[in-house]
Coordinates of C-alpha atoms in Angstrom, one line a residue:
X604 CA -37.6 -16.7 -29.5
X605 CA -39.1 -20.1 -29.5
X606 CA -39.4 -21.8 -26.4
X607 CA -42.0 -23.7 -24.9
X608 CA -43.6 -23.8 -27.8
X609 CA -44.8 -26.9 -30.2
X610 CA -42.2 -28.9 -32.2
X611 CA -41.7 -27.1 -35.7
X612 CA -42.1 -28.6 -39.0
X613 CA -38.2 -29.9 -40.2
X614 CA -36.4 -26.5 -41.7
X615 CA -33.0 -26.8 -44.3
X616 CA -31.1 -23.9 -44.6
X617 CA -29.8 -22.6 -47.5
X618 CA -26.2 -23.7 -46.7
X619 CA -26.6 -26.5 -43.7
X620 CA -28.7 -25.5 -40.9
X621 CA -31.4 -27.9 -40.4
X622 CA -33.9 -27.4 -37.7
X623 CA -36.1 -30.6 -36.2
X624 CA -36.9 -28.6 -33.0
X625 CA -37.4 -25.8 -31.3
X626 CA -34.8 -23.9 -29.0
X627 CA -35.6 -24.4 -25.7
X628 CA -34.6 -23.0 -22.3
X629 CA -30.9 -22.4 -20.9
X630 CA -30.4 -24.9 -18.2
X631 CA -27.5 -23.2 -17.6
X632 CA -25.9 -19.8 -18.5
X633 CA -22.2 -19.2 -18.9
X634 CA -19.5 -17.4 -17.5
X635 CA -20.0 -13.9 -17.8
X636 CA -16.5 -11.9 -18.5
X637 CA -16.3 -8.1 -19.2
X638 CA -15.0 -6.4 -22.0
X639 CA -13.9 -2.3 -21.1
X640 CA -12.7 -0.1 -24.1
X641 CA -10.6 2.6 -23.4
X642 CA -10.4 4.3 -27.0
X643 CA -7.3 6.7 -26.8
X644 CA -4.0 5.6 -28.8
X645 CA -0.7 8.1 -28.4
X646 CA -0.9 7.4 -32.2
X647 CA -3.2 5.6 -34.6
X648 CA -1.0 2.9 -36.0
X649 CA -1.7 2.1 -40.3
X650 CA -3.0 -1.3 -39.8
X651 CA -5.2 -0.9 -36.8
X652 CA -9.0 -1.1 -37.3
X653 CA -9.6 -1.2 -33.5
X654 CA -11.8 1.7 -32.0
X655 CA -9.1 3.7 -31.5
X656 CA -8.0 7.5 -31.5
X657 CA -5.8 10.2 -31.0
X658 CA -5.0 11.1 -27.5
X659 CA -5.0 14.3 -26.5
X660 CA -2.4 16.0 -24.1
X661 CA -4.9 15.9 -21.0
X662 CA -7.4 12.5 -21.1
X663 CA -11.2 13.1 -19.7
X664 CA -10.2 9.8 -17.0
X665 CA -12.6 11.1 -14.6
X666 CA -15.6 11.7 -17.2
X667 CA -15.0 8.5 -19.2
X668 CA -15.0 6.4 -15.6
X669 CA -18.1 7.9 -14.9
X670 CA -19.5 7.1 -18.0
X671 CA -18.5 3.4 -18.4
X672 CA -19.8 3.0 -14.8
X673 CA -22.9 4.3 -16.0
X674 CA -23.1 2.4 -18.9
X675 CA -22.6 -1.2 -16.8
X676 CA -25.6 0.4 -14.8
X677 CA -27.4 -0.4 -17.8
X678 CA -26.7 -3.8 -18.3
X679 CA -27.1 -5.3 -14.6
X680 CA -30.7 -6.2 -14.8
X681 CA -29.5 -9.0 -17.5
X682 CA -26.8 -10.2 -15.0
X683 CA -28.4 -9.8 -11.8
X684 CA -27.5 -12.8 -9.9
X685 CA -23.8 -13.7 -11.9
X686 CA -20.3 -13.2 -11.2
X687 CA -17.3 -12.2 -13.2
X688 CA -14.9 -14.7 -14.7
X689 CA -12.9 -12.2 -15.8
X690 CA -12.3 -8.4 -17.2
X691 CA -10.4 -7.6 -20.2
X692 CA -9.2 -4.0 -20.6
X693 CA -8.5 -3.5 -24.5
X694 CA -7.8 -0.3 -26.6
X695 CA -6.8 1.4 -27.9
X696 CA -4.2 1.9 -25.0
X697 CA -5.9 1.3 -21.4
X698 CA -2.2 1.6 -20.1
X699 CA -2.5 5.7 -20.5
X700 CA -5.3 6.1 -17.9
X701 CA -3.7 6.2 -14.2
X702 CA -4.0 3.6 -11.6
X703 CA -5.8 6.0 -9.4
X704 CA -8.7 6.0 -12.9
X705 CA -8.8 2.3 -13.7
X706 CA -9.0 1.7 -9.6
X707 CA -12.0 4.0 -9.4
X708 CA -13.6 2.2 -12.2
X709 CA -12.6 -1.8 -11.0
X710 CA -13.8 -0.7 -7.3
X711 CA -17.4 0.6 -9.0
X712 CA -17.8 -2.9 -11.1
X713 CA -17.1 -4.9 -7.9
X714 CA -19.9 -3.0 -6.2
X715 CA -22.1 -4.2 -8.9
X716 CA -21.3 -7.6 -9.9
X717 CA -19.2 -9.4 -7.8
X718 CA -15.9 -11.1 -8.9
X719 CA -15.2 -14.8 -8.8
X720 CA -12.4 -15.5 -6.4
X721 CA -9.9 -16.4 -9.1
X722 CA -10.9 -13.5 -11.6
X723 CA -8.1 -12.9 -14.3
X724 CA -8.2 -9.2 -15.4
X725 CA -6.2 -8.1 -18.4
X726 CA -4.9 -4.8 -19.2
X727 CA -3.4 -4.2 -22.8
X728 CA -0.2 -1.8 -22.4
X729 CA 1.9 -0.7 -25.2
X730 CA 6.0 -0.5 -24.5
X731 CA 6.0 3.2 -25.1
X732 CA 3.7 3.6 -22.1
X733 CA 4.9 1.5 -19.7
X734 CA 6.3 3.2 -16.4
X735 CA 7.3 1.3 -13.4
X736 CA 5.6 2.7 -10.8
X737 CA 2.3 2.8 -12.7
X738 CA 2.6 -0.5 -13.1
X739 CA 3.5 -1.4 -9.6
X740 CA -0.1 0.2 -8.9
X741 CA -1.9 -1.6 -11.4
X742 CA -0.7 -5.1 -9.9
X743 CA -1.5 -3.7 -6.5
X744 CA -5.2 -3.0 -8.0
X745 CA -5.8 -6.8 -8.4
X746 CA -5.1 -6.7 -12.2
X747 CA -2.8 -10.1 -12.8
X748 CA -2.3 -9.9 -16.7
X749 CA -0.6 -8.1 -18.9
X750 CA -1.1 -7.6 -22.7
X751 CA 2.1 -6.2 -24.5
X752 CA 1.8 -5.0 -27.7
X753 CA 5.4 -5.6 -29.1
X754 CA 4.6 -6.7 -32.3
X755 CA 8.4 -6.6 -33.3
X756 CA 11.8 -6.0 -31.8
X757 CA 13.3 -4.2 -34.9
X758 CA 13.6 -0.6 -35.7
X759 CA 12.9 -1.1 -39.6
X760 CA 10.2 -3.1 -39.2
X761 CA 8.3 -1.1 -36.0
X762 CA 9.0 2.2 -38.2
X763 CA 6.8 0.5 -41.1
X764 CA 4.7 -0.4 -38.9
X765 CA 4.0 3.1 -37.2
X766 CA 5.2 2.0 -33.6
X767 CA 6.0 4.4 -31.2
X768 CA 8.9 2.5 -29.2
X769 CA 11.8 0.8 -29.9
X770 CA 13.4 -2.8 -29.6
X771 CA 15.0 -2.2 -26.0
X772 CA 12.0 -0.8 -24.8
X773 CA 10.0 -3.6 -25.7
X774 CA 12.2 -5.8 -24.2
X775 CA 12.4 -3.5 -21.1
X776 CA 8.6 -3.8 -21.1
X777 CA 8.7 -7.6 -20.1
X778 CA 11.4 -7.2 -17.5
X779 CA 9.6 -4.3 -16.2
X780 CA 6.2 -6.0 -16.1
X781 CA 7.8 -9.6 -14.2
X782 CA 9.1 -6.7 -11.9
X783 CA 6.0 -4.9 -10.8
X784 CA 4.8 -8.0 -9.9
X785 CA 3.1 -9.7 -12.9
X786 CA 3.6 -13.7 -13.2
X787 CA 1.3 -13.6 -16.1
X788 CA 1.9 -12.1 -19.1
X789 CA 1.3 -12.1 -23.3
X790 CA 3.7 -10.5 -25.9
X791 CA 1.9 -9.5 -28.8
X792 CA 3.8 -10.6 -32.5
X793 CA 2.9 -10.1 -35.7
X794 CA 4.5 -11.5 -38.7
X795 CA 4.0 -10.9 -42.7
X796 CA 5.3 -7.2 -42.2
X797 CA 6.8 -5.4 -44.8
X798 CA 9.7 -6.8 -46.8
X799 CA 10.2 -9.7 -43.8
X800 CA 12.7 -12.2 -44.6
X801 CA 11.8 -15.9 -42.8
X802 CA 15.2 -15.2 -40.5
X803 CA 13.5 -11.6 -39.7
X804 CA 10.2 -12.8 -38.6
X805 CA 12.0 -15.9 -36.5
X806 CA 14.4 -13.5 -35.3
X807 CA 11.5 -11.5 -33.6
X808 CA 9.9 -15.0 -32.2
X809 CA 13.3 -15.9 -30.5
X810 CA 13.5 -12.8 -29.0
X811 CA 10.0 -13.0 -27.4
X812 CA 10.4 -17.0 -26.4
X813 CA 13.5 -15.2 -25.0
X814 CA 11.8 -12.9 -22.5
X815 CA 9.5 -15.6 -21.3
X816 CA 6.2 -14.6 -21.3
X817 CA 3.5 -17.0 -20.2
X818 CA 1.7 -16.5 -23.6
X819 CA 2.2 -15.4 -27.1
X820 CA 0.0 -14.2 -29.6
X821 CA 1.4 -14.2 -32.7
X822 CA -0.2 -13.4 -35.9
X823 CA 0.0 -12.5 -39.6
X824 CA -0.8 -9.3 -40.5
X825 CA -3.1 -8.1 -42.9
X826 CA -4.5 -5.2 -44.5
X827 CA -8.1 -4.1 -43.0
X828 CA -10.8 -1.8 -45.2
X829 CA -10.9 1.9 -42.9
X830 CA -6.9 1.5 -42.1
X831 CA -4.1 3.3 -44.2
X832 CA -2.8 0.5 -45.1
X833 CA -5.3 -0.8 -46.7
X834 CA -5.4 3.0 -49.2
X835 CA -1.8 2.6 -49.4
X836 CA -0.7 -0.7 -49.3
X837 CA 2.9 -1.5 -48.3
X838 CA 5.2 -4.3 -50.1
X839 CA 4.3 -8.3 -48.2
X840 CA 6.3 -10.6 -48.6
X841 CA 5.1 -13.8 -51.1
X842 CA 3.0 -16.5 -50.1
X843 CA 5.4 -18.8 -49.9
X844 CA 7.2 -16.7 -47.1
X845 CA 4.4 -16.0 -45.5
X846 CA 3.9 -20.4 -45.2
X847 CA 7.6 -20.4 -44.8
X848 CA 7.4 -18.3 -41.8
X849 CA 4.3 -20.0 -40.2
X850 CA 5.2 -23.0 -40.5
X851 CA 9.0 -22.5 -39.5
X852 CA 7.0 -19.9 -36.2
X853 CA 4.9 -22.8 -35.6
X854 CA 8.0 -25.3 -35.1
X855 CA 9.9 -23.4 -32.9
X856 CA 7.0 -22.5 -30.2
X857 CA 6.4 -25.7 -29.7
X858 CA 10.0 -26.7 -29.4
X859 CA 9.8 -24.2 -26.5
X860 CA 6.7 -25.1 -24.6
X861 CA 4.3 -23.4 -26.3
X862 CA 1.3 -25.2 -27.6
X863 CA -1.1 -23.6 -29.9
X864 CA -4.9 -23.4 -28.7
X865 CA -6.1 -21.0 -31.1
X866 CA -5.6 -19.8 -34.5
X867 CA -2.9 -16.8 -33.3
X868 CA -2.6 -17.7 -29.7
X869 CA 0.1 -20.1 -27.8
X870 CA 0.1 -20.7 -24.3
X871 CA 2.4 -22.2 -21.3
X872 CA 0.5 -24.9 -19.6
X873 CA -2.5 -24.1 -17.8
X874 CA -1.8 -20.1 -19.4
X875 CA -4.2 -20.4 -22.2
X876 CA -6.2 -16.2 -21.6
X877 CA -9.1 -17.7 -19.4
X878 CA -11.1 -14.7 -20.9
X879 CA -10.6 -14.9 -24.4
X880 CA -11.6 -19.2 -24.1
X881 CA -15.0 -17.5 -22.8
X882 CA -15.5 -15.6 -26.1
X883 CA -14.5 -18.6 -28.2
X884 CA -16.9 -21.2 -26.1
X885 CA -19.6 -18.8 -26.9
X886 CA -19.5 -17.6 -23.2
X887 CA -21.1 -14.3 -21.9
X888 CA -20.0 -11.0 -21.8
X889 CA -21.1 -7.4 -21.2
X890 CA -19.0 -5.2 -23.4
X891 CA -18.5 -1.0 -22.2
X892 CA -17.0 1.7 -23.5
X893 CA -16.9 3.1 -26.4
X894 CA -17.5 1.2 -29.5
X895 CA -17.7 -2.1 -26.9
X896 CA -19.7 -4.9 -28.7
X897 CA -21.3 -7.6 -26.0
X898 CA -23.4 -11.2 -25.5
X899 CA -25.6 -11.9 -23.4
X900 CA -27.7 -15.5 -23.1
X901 CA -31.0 -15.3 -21.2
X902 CA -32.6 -17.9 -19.2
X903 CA -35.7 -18.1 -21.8
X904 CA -33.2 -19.0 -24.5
X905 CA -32.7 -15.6 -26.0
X906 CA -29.4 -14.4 -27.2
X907 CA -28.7 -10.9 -27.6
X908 CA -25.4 -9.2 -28.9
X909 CA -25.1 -5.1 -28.5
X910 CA -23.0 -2.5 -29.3
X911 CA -21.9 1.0 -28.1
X912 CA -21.5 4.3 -29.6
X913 CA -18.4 4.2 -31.5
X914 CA -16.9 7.9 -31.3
X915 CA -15.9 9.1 -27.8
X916 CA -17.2 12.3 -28.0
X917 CA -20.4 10.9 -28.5
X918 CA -20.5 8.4 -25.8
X919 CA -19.7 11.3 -23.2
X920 CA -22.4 13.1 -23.9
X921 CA -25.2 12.9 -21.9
X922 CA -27.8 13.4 -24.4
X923 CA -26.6 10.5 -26.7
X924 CA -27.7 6.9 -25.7
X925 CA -24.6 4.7 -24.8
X926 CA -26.3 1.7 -26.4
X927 CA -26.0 2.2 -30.3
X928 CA -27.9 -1.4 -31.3
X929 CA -28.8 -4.8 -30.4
X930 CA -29.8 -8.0 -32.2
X931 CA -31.6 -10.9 -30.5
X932 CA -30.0 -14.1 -32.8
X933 CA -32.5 -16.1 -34.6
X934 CA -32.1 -19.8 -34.2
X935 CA -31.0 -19.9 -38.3
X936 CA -27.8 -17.7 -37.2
X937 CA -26.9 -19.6 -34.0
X938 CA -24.9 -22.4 -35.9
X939 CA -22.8 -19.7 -37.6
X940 CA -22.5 -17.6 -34.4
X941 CA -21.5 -20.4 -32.2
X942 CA -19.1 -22.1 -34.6
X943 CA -17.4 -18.7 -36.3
X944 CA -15.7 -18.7 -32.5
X945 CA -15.3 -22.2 -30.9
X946 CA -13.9 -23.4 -34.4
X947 CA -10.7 -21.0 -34.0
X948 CA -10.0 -23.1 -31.1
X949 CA -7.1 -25.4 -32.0
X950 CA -9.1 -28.7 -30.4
X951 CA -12.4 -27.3 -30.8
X952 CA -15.3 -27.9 -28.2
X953 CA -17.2 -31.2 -27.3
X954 CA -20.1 -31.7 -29.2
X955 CA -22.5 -31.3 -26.2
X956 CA -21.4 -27.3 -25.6
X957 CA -23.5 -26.5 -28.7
X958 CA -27.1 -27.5 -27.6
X959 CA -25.8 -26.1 -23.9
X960 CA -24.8 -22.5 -24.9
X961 CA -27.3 -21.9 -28.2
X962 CA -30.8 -24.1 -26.9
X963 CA -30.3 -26.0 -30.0
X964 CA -30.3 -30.1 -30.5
X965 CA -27.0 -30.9 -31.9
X966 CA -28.5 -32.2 -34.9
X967 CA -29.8 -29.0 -35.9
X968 CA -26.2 -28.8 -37.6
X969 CA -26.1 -32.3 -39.3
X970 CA -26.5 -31.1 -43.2
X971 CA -23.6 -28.7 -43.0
X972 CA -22.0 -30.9 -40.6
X973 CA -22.0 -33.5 -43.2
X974 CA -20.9 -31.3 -45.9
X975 CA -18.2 -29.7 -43.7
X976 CA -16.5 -33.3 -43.3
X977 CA -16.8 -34.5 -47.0
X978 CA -14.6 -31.7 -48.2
X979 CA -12.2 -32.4 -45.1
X980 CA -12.4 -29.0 -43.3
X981 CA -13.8 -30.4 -40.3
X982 CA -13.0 -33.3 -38.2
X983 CA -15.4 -36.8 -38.7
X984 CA -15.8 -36.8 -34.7
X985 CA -19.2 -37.4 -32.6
X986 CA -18.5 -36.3 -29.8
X987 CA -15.8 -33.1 -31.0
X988 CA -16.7 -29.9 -33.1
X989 CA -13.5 -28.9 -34.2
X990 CA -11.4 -27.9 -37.8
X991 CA -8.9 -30.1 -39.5
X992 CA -5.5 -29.0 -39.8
X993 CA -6.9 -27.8 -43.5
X994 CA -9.8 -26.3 -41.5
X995 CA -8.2 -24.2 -39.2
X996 CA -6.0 -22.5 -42.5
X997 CA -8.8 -22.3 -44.1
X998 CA -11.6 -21.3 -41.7
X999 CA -13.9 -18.9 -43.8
X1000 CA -14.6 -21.8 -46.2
X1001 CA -15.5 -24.2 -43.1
X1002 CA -17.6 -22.0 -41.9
X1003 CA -19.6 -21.1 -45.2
X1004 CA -21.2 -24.8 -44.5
X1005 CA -23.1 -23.1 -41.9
X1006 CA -24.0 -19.7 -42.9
X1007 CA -27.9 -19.8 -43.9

């Protein structure tokens, strides 16, 4: 990486990145959040292209904590001195492993990095596994957030969809979770299912606002390559639906409180997911577990992104490496890196984050900054980075300003 080196000659980029000095030092790093995969699904559902797989009857709990403990082990020397913002627990569905596993495994990362005093920790839990008195001990753990993966409250449209619950016992799910103690919780909602009407996909939304979570994600679906769906596509609805129901979705969240701060995510005030902000401000974080990607930002200005062994059968054996790759970022894929996340946020991120979190002057993006704003994708603001309304709908095309 260059730092403390001589100023470079001016660089353009092929599509907007335009270089007049060097990176230099991190004066600052920032926050570090952890990511822990947990890769067994009851069922693999036909749009998922998560990391995910088939459970079988008995889970290796005790193996797999062992390994993703020694898999952190192996990223502490490029944290050594941090703390932990937060800890997301993602899937798959983390929800099947006991509270006596995920315990084990929360007490051995707090011996090893030490949590802030107002750490969020997410778990992800599906309605078909959610028992009371698990979740009772996962609260009692220090886990303060729940992620429900609801995705719809009727039986047509959750059988299309592969789902392994029902309406009731997704509504159950929320009632059950505000029970065992959980203030703090997301509903996850898709919409564009198959053969969805406008009335069906708001029917679904008023049933969620109805419940009350503190957050809702709520997104289109779409057909991902390596998913059956995508080999056997089912029947969408048109794209004027699909803008019907968005902007229709849109409308009524905010009629009940909740404001939009990402692309798919709506908040309560002061609810916005503190850890999934960190990803989208280009923060830090260490990713275990099976197929677990990660981020780290280095004092000398590097920034590295890794990746684990994908299969789980792999990543418990001892003779295979945890670590699949890494990838130190050049300073001609920073722009691209940095803005492919803080642009999803609804209000973007002030101008001066960017030379803070990538090493780079700001005016390293001026010729795709320019370019970005003539075609009215992204705001004409000095002191903002952040998408027009016509930039946040169409956020591949903003962001080919700054690809090199």
């Amino acid at each position: 990486m260059t730092h403390d080196t001589p100023p470079q000659p001016l660089y353009l980029g092929e599509a907007g990145f335009t270089q007049q000095a060097p990176r230099t030092p991190l004066t600052q790093l920032p926050p570090l959040s952890l990511y822990i995969h947990i890769p067994w699904c009851v069922r693999k559902c036909p749009y998922c292209d998560f990391n995910s797989h088939t459970a079988s009857p008995v889970l290796p709990e005790e193996e797999y904590v062992d390994a993703l403990l020694a898999d952190l082990d192996q990223d502490l020397h490029a944290v050594y001195g941090r703390e932990l913002s937060s800890i997301f627990f993602g899937g798959g569905t983390p929800s099947l492993f006991s509270a006596k596993a995920l315990g084990r495994l929360l007490d051995g990362v707090e011996a090893r990095i030490p949590f802030a005093t107002d750490i969020e920790i997410t778990l992800e839990a599906n309605p078909g596994t959610f028992e009371q008195e698990k979740f009772v001990a996962y609260r009692e753990l220090g886990i303060n957030r729940l992620s429900i993966g609801i995705q719809s409250f009727q039986q047509e449209k959750l059988k299309a969809l592969g789902r392994i619950h029902n309406g009731d016992e997704a509504v159950r799910a929320a009632g059950m979770a505000r029970q065992a103690g959980f203030d703090n919780f997301n509903l996850d909602l898709m919409h564009g299912l198959p053969d969805q009407s406008l009335d069906d996909a708001l029917s679904d939304l008023r049933q969620a606002i109805a419940l009350k979570p503190t957050h809702l994600s709520w997104y289109q679906l779409t057909l991902e390559p390596n998913t059956v769906f995508w080999n056997k596509p089912p029947e969408l609805p048109e794209d004027d639906t699909l803008w019907d129901i968005q902007e229709a979705g849109q409308a009524l969240l905010a009629e009940h409180g909740y404001s939009q701060y990402e692309v798919s995510a709506y908040a309560q005030p002061g609810r916005a997911a503190r850890h999934n902000l960190n990803y989208w401000s280009f923060g830090d974080f260490i990713g275990i577990g099976a197929g677990a990607h990660g981020k780290l930002s280095h004092p000398d200005g590097r920034i590295v992104r890794t990746w684990k062994t994908r299969l789980p059968k792999d990543y418990l054996n001892p003779a295979k490496s945890f670590q699949a790759g890494e990838k130190t970022l050049t300073a001609e894929e920073l722009p691209f890196e940095f803005l492919m996340n803080a642009l999803r946020l609804t209000d973007g991120v002030d101008s001066a984050l960017y030379p803070q979190r990538t090493g780079l002057p700001l005016d390293s993006l001026s010729t795709g900054r320019a370019a970005a704003e003539q075609s009215g994708l992204l705001q004409v603001e000095p002191t903002r980075l952040a998408a027009t309304a016509r930039g946040q709908l169409f956020l591949n095309d903003l962001l080919q300003h700054f690809l090199i």
